[in-house]
Short mmCIF file of N, CA and C in Angstrom, two decimals:
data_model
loop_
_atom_site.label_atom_id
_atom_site.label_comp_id
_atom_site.label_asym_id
_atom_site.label_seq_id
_atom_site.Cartn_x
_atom_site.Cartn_y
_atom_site.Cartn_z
N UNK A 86 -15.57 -11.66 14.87
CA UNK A 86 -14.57 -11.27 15.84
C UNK A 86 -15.01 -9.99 16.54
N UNK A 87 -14.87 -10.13 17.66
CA UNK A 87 -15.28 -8.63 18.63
C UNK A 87 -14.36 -7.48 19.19
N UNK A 88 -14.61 -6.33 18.47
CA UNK A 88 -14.17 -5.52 18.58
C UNK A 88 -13.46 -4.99 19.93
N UNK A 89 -12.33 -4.70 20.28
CA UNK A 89 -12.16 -4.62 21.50
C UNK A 89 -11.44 -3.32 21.33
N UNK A 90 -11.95 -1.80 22.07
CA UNK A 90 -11.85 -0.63 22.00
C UNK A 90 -10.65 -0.32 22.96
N UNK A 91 -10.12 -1.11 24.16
CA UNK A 91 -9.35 -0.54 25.11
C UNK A 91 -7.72 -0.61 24.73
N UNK A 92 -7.66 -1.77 23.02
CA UNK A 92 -6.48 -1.49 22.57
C UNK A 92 -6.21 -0.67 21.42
N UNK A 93 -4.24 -0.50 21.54
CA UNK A 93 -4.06 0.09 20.01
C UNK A 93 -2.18 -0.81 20.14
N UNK A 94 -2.88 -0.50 18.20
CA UNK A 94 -1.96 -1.10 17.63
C UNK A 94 -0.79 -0.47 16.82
N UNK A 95 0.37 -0.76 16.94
CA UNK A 95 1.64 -0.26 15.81
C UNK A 95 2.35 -1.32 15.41
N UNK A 96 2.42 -1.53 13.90
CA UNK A 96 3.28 -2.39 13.13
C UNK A 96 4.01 -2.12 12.95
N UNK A 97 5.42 -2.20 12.79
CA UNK A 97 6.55 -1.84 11.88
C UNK A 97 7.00 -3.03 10.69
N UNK A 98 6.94 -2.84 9.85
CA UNK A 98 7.15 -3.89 8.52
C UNK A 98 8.36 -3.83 7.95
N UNK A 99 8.97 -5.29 7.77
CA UNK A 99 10.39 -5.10 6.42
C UNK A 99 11.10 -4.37 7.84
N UNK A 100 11.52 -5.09 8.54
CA UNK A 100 12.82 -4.51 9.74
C UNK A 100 13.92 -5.62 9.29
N UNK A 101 15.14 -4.96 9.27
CA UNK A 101 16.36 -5.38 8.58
C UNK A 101 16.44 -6.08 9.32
N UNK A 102 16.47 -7.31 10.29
CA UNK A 102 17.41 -8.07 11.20
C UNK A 102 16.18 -9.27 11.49
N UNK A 103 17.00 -10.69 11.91
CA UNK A 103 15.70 -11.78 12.25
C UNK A 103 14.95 -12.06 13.01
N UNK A 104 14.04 -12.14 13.51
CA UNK A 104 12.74 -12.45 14.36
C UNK A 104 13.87 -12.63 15.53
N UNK A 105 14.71 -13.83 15.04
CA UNK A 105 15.15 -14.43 16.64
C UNK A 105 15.73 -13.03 17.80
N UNK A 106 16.52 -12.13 16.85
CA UNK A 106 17.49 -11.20 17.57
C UNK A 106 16.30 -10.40 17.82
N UNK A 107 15.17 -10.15 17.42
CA UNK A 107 14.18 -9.00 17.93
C UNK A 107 13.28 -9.33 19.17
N UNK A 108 13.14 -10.96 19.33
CA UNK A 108 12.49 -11.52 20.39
C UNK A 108 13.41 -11.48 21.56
N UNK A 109 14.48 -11.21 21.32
CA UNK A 109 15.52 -11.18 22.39
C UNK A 109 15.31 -9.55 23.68
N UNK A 110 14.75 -8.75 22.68
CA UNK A 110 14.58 -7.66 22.92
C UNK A 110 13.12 -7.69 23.63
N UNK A 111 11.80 -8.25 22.70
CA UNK A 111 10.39 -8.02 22.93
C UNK A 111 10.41 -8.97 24.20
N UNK A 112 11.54 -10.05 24.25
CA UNK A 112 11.14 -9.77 25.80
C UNK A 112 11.04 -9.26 27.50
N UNK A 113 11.46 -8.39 27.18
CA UNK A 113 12.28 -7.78 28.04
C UNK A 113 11.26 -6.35 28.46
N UNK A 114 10.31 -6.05 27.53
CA UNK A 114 9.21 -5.12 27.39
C UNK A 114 8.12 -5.51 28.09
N UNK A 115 7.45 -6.97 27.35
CA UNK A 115 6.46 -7.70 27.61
C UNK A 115 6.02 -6.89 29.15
N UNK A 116 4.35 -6.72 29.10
CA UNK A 116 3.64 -6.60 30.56
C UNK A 116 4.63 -5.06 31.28
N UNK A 117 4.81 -4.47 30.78
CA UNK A 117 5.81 -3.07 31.93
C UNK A 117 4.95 -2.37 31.17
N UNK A 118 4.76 -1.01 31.85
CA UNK A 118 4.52 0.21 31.29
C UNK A 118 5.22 1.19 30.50
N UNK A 119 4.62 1.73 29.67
CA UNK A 119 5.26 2.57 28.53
C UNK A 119 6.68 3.12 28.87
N UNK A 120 6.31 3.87 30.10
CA UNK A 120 6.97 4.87 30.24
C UNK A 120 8.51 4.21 30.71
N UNK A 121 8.69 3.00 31.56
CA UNK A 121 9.69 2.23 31.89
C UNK A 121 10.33 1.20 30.77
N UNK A 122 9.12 1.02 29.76
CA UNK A 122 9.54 0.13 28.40
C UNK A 122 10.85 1.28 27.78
N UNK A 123 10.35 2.78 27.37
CA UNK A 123 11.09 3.61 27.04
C UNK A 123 12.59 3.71 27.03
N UNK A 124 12.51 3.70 28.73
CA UNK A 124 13.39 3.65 29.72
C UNK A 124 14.65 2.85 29.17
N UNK A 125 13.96 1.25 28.99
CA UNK A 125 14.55 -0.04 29.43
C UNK A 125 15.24 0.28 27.77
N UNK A 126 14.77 0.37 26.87
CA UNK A 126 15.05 0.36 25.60
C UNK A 126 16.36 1.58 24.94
N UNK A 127 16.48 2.40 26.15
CA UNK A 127 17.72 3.20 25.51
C UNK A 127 18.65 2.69 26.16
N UNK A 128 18.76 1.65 27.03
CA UNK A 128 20.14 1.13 28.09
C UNK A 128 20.17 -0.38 27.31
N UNK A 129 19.41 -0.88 26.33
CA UNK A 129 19.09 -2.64 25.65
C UNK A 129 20.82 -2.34 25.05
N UNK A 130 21.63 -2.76 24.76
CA UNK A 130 23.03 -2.94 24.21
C UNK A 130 23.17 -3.70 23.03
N UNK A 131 21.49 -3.36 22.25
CA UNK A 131 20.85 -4.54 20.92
C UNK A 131 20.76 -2.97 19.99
N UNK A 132 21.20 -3.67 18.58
CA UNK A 132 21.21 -2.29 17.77
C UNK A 132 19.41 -2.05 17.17
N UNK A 133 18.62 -3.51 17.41
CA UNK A 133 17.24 -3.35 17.39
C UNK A 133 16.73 -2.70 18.35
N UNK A 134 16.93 -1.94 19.06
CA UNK A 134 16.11 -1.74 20.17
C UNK A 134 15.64 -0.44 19.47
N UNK A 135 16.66 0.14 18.65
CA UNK A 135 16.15 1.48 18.36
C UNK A 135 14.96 0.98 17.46
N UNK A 136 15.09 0.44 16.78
CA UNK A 136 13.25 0.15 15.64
C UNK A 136 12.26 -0.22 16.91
N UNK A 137 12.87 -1.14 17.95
CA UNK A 137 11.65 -1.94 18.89
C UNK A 137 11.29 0.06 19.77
N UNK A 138 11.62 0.54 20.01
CA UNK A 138 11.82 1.95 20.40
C UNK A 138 10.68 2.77 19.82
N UNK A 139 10.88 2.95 18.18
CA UNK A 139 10.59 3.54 17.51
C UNK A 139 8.87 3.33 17.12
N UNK A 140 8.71 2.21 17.48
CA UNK A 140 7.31 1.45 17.14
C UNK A 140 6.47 1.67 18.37
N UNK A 141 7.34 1.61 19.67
CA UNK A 141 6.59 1.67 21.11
C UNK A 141 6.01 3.28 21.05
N UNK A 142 7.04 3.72 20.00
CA UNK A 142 6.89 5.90 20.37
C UNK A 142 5.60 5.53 19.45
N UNK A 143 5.67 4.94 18.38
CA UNK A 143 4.15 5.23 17.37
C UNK A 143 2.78 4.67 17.81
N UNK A 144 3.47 3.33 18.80
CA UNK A 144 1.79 3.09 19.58
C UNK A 144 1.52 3.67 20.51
N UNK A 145 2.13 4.76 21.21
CA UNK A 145 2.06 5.35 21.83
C UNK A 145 1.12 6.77 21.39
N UNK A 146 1.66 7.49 20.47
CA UNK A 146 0.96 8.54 19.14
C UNK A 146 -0.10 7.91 19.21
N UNK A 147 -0.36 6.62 18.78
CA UNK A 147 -1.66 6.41 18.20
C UNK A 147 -3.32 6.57 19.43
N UNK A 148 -2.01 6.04 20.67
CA UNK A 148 -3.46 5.71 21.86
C UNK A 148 -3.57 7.34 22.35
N UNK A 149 -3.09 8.19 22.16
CA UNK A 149 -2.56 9.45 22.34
C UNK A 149 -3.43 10.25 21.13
N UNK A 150 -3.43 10.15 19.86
CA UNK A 150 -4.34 10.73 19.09
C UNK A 150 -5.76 10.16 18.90
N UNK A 151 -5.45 9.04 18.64
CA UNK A 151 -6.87 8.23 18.00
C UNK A 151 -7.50 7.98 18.86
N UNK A 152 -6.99 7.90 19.75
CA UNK A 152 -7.71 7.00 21.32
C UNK A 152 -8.18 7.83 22.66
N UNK A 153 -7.64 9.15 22.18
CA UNK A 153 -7.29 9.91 23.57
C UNK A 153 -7.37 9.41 24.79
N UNK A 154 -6.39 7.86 24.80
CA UNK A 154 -6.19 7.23 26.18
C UNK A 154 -5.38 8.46 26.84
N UNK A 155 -5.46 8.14 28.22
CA UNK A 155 -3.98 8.78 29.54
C UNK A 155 -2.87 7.59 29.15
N UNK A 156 -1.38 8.85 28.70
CA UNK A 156 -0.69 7.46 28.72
C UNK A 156 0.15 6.79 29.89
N UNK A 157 -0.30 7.73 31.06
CA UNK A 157 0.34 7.53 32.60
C UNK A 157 -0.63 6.05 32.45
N UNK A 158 -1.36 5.81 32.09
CA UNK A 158 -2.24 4.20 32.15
C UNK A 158 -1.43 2.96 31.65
N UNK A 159 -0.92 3.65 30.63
CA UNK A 159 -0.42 2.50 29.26
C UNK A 159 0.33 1.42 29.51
N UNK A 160 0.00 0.21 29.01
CA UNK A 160 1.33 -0.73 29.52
C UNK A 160 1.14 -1.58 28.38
N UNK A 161 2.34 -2.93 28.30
CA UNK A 161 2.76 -3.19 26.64
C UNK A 161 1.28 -4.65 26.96
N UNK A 162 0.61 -4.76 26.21
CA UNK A 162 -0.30 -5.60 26.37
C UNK A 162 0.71 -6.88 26.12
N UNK A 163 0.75 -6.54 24.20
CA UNK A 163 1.34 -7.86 23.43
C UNK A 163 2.10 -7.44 22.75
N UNK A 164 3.77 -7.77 22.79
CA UNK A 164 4.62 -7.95 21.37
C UNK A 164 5.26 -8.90 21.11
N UNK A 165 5.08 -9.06 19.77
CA UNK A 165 5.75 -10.15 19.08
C UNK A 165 5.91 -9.85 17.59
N UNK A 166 7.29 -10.39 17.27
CA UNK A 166 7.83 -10.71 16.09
C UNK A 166 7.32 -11.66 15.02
N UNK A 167 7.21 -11.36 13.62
CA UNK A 167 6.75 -12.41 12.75
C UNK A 167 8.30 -12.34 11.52
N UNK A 168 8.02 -13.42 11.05
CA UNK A 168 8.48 -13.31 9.60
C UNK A 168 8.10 -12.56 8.49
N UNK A 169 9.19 -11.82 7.74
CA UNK A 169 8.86 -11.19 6.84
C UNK A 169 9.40 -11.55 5.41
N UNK A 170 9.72 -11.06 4.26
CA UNK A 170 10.52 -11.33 3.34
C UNK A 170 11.65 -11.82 4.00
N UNK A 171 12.75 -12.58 2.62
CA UNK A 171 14.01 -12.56 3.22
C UNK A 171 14.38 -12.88 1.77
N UNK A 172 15.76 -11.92 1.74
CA UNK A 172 16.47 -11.43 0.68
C UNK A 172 17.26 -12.38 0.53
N UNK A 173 17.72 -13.35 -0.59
CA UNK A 173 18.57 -13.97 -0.85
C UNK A 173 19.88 -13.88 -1.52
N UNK A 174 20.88 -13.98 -1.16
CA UNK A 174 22.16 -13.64 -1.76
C UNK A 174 22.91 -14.52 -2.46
N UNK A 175 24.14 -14.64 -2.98
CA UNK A 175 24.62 -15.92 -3.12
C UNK A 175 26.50 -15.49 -2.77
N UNK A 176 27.14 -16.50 -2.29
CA UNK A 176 28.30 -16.17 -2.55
C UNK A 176 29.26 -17.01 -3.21
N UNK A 177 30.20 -16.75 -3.60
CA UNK A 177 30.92 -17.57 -4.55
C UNK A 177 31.58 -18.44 -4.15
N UNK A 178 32.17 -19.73 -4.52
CA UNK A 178 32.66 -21.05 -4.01
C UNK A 178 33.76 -21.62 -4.56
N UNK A 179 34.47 -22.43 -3.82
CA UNK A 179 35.39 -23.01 -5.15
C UNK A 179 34.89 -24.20 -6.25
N UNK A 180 35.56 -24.26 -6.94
CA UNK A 180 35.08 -24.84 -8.48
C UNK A 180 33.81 -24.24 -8.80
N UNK A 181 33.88 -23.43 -8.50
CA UNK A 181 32.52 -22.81 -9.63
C UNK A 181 31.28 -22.93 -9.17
N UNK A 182 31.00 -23.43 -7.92
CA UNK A 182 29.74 -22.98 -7.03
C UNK A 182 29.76 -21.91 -6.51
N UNK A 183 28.41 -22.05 -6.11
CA UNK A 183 27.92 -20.66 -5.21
C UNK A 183 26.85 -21.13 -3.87
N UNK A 184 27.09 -20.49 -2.72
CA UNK A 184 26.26 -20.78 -1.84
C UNK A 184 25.52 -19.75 -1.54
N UNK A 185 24.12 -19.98 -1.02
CA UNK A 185 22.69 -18.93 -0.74
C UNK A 185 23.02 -18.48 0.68
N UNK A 186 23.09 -17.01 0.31
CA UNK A 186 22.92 -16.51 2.06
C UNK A 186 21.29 -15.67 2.10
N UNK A 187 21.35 -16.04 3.37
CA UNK A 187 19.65 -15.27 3.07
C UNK A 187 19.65 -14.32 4.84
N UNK A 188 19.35 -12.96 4.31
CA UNK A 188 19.31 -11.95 4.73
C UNK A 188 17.74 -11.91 5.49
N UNK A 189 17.19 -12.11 6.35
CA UNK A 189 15.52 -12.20 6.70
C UNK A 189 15.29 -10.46 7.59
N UNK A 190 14.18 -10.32 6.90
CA UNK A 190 13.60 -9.37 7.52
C UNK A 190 12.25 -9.73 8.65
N UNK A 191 12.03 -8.58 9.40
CA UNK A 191 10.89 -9.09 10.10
C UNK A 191 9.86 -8.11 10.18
N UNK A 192 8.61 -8.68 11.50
CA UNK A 192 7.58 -7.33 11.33
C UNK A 192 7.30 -7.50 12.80
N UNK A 193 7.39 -6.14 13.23
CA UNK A 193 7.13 -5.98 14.91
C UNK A 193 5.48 -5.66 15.12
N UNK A 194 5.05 -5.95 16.15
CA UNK A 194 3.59 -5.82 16.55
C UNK A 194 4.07 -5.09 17.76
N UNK A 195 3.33 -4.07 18.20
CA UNK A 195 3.16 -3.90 19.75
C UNK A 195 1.89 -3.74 20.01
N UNK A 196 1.34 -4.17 20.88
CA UNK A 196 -0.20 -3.70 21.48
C UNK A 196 0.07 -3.40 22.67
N UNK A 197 -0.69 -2.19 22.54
CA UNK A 197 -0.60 -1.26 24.14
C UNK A 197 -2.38 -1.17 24.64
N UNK A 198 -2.60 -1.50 25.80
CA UNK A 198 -3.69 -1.49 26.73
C UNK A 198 -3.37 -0.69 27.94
N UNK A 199 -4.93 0.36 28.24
CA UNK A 199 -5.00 0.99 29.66
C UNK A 199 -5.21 -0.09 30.19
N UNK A 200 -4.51 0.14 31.58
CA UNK A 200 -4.59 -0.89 33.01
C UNK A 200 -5.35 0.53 33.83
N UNK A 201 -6.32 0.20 34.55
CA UNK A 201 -7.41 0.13 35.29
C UNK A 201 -6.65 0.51 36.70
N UNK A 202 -6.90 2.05 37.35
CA UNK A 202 -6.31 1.57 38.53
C UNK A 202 -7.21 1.35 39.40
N UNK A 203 -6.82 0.40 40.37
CA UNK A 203 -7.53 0.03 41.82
C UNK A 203 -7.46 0.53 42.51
N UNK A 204 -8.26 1.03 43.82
CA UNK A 204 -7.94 1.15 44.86
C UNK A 204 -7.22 0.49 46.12
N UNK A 205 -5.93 0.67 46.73
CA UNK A 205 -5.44 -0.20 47.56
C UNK A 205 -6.44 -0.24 48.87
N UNK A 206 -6.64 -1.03 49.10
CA UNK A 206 -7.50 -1.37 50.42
C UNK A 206 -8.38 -3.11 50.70
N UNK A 207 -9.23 -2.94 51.14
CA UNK A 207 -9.45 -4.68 51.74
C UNK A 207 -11.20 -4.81 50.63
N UNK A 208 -11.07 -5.71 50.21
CA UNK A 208 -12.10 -6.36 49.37
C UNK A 208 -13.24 -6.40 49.81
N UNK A 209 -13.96 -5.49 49.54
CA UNK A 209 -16.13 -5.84 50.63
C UNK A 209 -16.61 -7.05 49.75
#
C-alpha cells in the first residue's frame, strides 16, 4: 500500500450513539473546508455534532503539528462512520421474560487533505 503524505487522520472510538444518527451529520461536512465544517457543526441541532466537532478540532491539531500543513488549505477529504461495540441490555416482560435492548456504539474517521490552489485564468 502507498503511502500518501498529503493526508491526516483522526479517529474517535466507542462514541455513545449509532452509525445511522452520526452519518446524518458526516454528511453534511463531506468535501467543505475546515473552517466552514466548524462553522456548520455548531448550528447541526444533532447532540452528535459535538463528538463529530471534537474529532474535526483533533484532525485539525494533527495536520497543524505533525504535518505543518496551512490550515487556510484544509478541506474534509473522507468521513465516515463504522460499527463499534454494542452494549446489550435486557428489559423485563410479562410472565417472566425479558427482552434485549442493545445500546451500539460507533467510531468516527475524518480525513483531512490540502487542496492545491489554482490560479483563476484561461488554460495554455
Amino acid at each position: 500500500m502507498q503511502k500518501n503524505n498529503n493526508i491526516v487522520k483522526a479517529v474517535n472510538k466507542n462514541v455513545r450513539s449509532s452509525p445511522r444518527k452520526i452519518s446524518l451529520v458526516l454528511d453534511h461536512i463531506r468535501g467543505k473546508k475546515v473552517d466552514a465544517v466548524l462553522r456548520d457543526l455548531d448550528f447541526i441541532r444533532k447532540k452528535i455534532s459535538l463528538d463529530v466537532s471534537k474529532t474535526v478540532k483533533s484532525a485539525i491539531a494533527n495536520a497543524e503539528n505533525n504535518n505543518q500543513f496551512d490550515i487556510d488549505n484544509l478541506y474534509v477529504k473522507e468521513a465516515y462512520v463504522g460499527k463499534s461495540l454494542v452494549m446489550k441490555r435486557f428489559r423485563p416482560r410479562a410472565k417472566g421474560r425479558a427482552s434485549p435492548i442493545k445500546k451500539p456504539f460507533s467510531r468516527i474517521t475524518i480525513i483531512l487533505s490540502e487542496r492545491k490552489e489554482t490560479k483563476d485564468g484561461p488554460k495554455n
